[in-house]
Amino acid sequence: MYPEQGIKQQRGAGLPVALFIITVLALIVTSMAQQQESAGASVSQQILSQRAFYAAESGAQVAVTEALSGGSCGAVSSSINFSSGGLSSCSAGITCTSVQADIDGSPAPETVFTLLSNGRCGSGPEAASRTIEVRVR
């Protein structure tokens, strides 16, 4: 019933508590935004790495066809640049070596091709590279 006496007993703790809660929420939101950005960059790099793998795989398939149809490493292209679809702006560098080996015990040795395909996608700090090695006879 004495309003002045109730006002004097109030301490004003609401403002510091509100500032503390706002600060804590701001820190939580900031850390969540940084985590989301990091996860997005990780997914982007993973996709680029998968594209580089498929570029290397495609380069190896082309090299196998060229090596078997040409009969020598001279018939194999040294690089392939992809310009359309999911592999656009990717490339594959291919190296070929061959050896003569007696594999099945026949008197004539067989030619064994070792094909190394290095797929690359992207440029600068956001680049990915994958390598595939294939042996065929």
mmCIF file of C-alpha atoms in Angstrom:
data_model
loop_
_atom_site.group_PDB
_atom_site.id
_atom_site.type_symbol
_atom_site.label_atom_id
_atom_site.label_comp_id
_atom_site.label_asym_id
_atom_site.label_seq_id
_atom_site.Cartn_x
_atom_site.Cartn_y
_atom_site.Cartn_z
ATOM 1 C CA MET A 1 0.000 0.000 0.000
ATOM 2 C CA TYR A 2 2.989 2.217 0.198
ATOM 3 C CA PRO A 3 4.151 2.527 -3.441
ATOM 4 C CA GLU A 4 7.296 4.527 -2.679
ATOM 5 C CA GLN A 5 8.629 1.887 -0.348
ATOM 6 C CA GLY A 6 8.328 -0.847 -3.096
ATOM 7 C CA ILE A 7 10.209 1.294 -5.614
ATOM 8 C CA LYS A 8 13.167 1.807 -3.269
ATOM 9 C CA GLN A 9 13.609 -1.933 -2.744
ATOM 10 C CA GLN A 10 13.961 -2.716 -6.478
ATOM 11 C CA ARG A 11 17.590 -3.248 -7.523
ATOM 12 C CA GLY A 12 17.366 -3.011 -11.390
ATOM 13 C CA ALA A 13 18.860 -6.425 -12.219
ATOM 14 C CA GLY A 14 16.776 -6.757 -15.410
ATOM 15 C CA LEU A 15 19.096 -4.700 -17.626
ATOM 16 C CA PRO A 16 22.326 -6.670 -16.886
ATOM 17 C CA VAL A 17 20.472 -9.976 -17.266
ATOM 18 C CA ALA A 18 18.981 -8.855 -20.602
ATOM 19 C CA LEU A 19 22.415 -7.733 -21.872
ATOM 20 C CA PHE A 20 23.940 -11.057 -20.823
ATOM 21 C CA ILE A 21 21.239 -13.044 -22.632
ATOM 22 C CA ILE A 22 21.594 -10.914 -25.781
ATOM 23 C CA THR A 23 25.385 -11.373 -25.749
ATOM 24 C CA VAL A 24 25.121 -15.147 -25.312
ATOM 25 C CA LEU A 25 22.558 -15.423 -28.121
ATOM 26 C CA ALA A 26 24.750 -13.300 -30.418
ATOM 27 C CA LEU A 27 27.720 -15.605 -29.758
ATOM 28 C CA ILE A 28 25.617 -18.692 -30.478
ATOM 29 C CA VAL A 29 24.301 -17.235 -33.747
ATOM 30 C CA THR A 30 27.824 -16.203 -34.830
ATOM 31 C CA SER A 31 29.284 -19.636 -34.120
ATOM 32 C CA MET A 32 26.430 -21.337 -35.966
ATOM 33 C CA ALA A 33 26.987 -19.083 -39.001
ATOM 34 C CA GLN A 34 30.710 -19.914 -39.030
ATOM 35 C CA GLN A 35 29.974 -23.628 -38.735
ATOM 36 C CA GLN A 36 27.473 -23.422 -41.601
ATOM 37 C CA GLU A 37 30.010 -21.598 -43.795
ATOM 38 C CA SER A 38 32.659 -24.211 -43.028
ATOM 39 C CA ALA A 39 30.268 -27.050 -43.840
ATOM 40 C CA GLY A 40 29.327 -25.383 -47.134
ATOM 41 C CA ALA A 41 32.980 -25.035 -48.145
ATOM 42 C CA SER A 42 33.599 -28.677 -47.234
ATOM 43 C CA VAL A 43 30.690 -29.875 -49.376
ATOM 44 C CA SER A 44 31.873 -27.706 -52.275
ATOM 45 C CA GLN A 45 35.374 -29.190 -52.075
ATOM 46 C CA GLN A 46 33.948 -32.707 -51.886
ATOM 47 C CA ILE A 47 31.884 -32.140 -55.042
ATOM 48 C CA LEU A 48 34.954 -30.763 -56.828
ATOM 49 C CA SER A 49 36.934 -33.819 -55.732
ATOM 50 C CA GLN A 50 34.237 -36.153 -57.093
ATOM 51 C CA ARG A 51 34.276 -34.288 -60.416
ATOM 52 C CA ALA A 52 38.077 -34.698 -60.558
ATOM 53 C CA PHE A 53 37.669 -38.440 -59.913
ATOM 54 C CA TYR A 54 35.193 -38.792 -62.770
ATOM 55 C CA ALA A 55 37.468 -36.755 -65.054
ATOM 56 C CA ALA A 56 40.328 -39.163 -64.237
ATOM 57 C CA GLU A 57 38.033 -42.146 -64.775
ATOM 58 C CA SER A 58 36.861 -40.801 -68.151
ATOM 59 C CA GLY A 59 40.436 -40.083 -69.192
ATOM 60 C CA ALA A 60 41.453 -43.628 -68.261
ATOM 61 C CA GLN A 61 38.594 -45.100 -70.301
ATOM 62 C CA VAL A 62 39.570 -43.067 -73.366
ATOM 63 C CA ALA A 63 43.224 -44.084 -72.900
ATOM 64 C CA VAL A 64 42.329 -47.787 -72.650
ATOM 65 C CA THR A 65 40.369 -47.576 -75.894
ATOM 66 C CA GLU A 66 43.185 -45.719 -77.674
ATOM 67 C CA ALA A 67 45.930 -48.041 -76.360
ATOM 68 C CA LEU A 68 44.098 -51.248 -77.300
ATOM 69 C CA SER A 69 42.948 -50.034 -80.709
ATOM 70 C CA GLY A 70 46.316 -48.438 -81.592
ATOM 71 C CA GLY A 71 48.473 -51.189 -80.133
ATOM 72 C CA SER A 72 51.041 -48.794 -78.655
ATOM 73 C CA CYS A 73 51.439 -45.927 -76.201
ATOM 74 C CA GLY A 74 51.972 -43.587 -79.146
ATOM 75 C CA ALA A 75 48.263 -43.819 -79.932
ATOM 76 C CA VAL A 76 47.253 -42.527 -76.479
ATOM 77 C CA SER A 77 46.395 -38.832 -76.073
ATOM 78 C CA SER A 78 48.444 -36.978 -73.454
ATOM 79 C CA SER A 79 45.559 -34.827 -72.219
ATOM 80 C CA ILE A 80 41.811 -34.451 -72.556
ATOM 81 C CA ASN A 81 39.866 -31.261 -71.823
ATOM 82 C CA PHE A 82 36.187 -31.626 -70.986
ATOM 83 C CA SER A 83 33.908 -28.806 -72.078
ATOM 84 C CA SER A 84 30.330 -29.896 -71.501
ATOM 85 C CA GLY A 85 28.145 -31.450 -68.864
ATOM 86 C CA GLY A 86 29.239 -32.126 -65.315
ATOM 87 C CA LEU A 87 32.936 -32.225 -66.240
ATOM 88 C CA SER A 88 33.106 -28.783 -67.844
ATOM 89 C CA SER A 89 36.351 -26.969 -66.956
ATOM 90 C CA CYS A 90 37.950 -30.281 -65.950
ATOM 91 C CA SER A 91 40.832 -32.048 -67.644
ATOM 92 C CA ALA A 92 42.665 -35.363 -67.571
ATOM 93 C CA GLY A 93 46.404 -35.769 -68.091
ATOM 94 C CA ILE A 94 47.347 -39.229 -69.293
ATOM 95 C CA THR A 95 50.664 -41.081 -69.299
ATOM 96 C CA CYS A 96 51.230 -44.496 -70.817
ATOM 97 C CA THR A 97 53.983 -47.059 -70.411
ATOM 98 C CA SER A 98 54.133 -50.527 -71.902
ATOM 99 C CA VAL A 99 56.119 -53.682 -71.195
ATOM 100 C CA GLN A 100 56.346 -57.051 -72.866
ATOM 101 C CA ALA A 101 55.448 -59.871 -70.477
ATOM 102 C CA ASP A 102 54.747 -63.576 -70.626
ATOM 103 C CA ILE A 103 51.428 -63.757 -68.818
ATOM 104 C CA ASP A 104 49.704 -66.935 -69.946
ATOM 105 C CA GLY A 105 52.745 -69.080 -70.757
ATOM 106 C CA SER A 106 52.490 -68.707 -74.527
ATOM 107 C CA PRO A 107 55.739 -68.389 -76.521
ATOM 108 C CA ALA A 108 54.906 -64.857 -77.717
ATOM 109 C CA PRO A 109 55.054 -62.175 -75.016
ATOM 110 C CA GLU A 110 52.056 -59.908 -74.586
ATOM 111 C CA THR A 111 52.066 -56.123 -74.341
ATOM 112 C CA VAL A 112 50.847 -54.790 -70.986
ATOM 113 C CA PHE A 113 49.890 -51.096 -70.885
ATOM 114 C CA THR A 114 50.023 -49.112 -67.660
ATOM 115 C CA LEU A 115 47.860 -46.013 -68.001
ATOM 116 C CA LEU A 116 47.953 -43.229 -65.426
ATOM 117 C CA SER A 117 45.121 -40.679 -65.621
ATOM 118 C CA ASN A 118 45.246 -37.541 -63.476
ATOM 119 C CA GLY A 119 41.891 -35.700 -63.359
ATOM 120 C CA ARG A 120 41.893 -32.018 -62.388
ATOM 121 C CA CYS A 121 38.975 -29.668 -61.728
ATOM 122 C CA GLY A 122 38.859 -26.092 -60.508
ATOM 123 C CA SER A 123 41.666 -23.606 -60.175
ATOM 124 C CA GLY A 124 43.633 -21.821 -57.484
ATOM 125 C CA PRO A 125 42.884 -22.678 -53.868
ATOM 126 C CA GLU A 126 39.627 -24.365 -54.892
ATOM 127 C CA ALA A 127 41.126 -27.100 -57.053
ATOM 128 C CA ALA A 128 40.969 -30.853 -56.813
ATOM 129 C CA SER A 129 43.041 -33.591 -58.388
ATOM 130 C CA ARG A 130 42.520 -37.365 -58.452
ATOM 131 C CA THR A 131 44.682 -40.065 -60.052
ATOM 132 C CA ILE A 132 43.682 -43.463 -61.432
ATOM 133 C CA GLU A 133 46.029 -46.199 -62.641
ATOM 134 C CA VAL A 134 44.856 -48.905 -65.034
ATOM 135 C CA ARG A 135 46.725 -51.916 -66.463
ATOM 136 C CA VAL A 136 45.414 -53.652 -69.580
ATOM 137 C CA ARG A 137 46.695 -56.197 -72.072
#
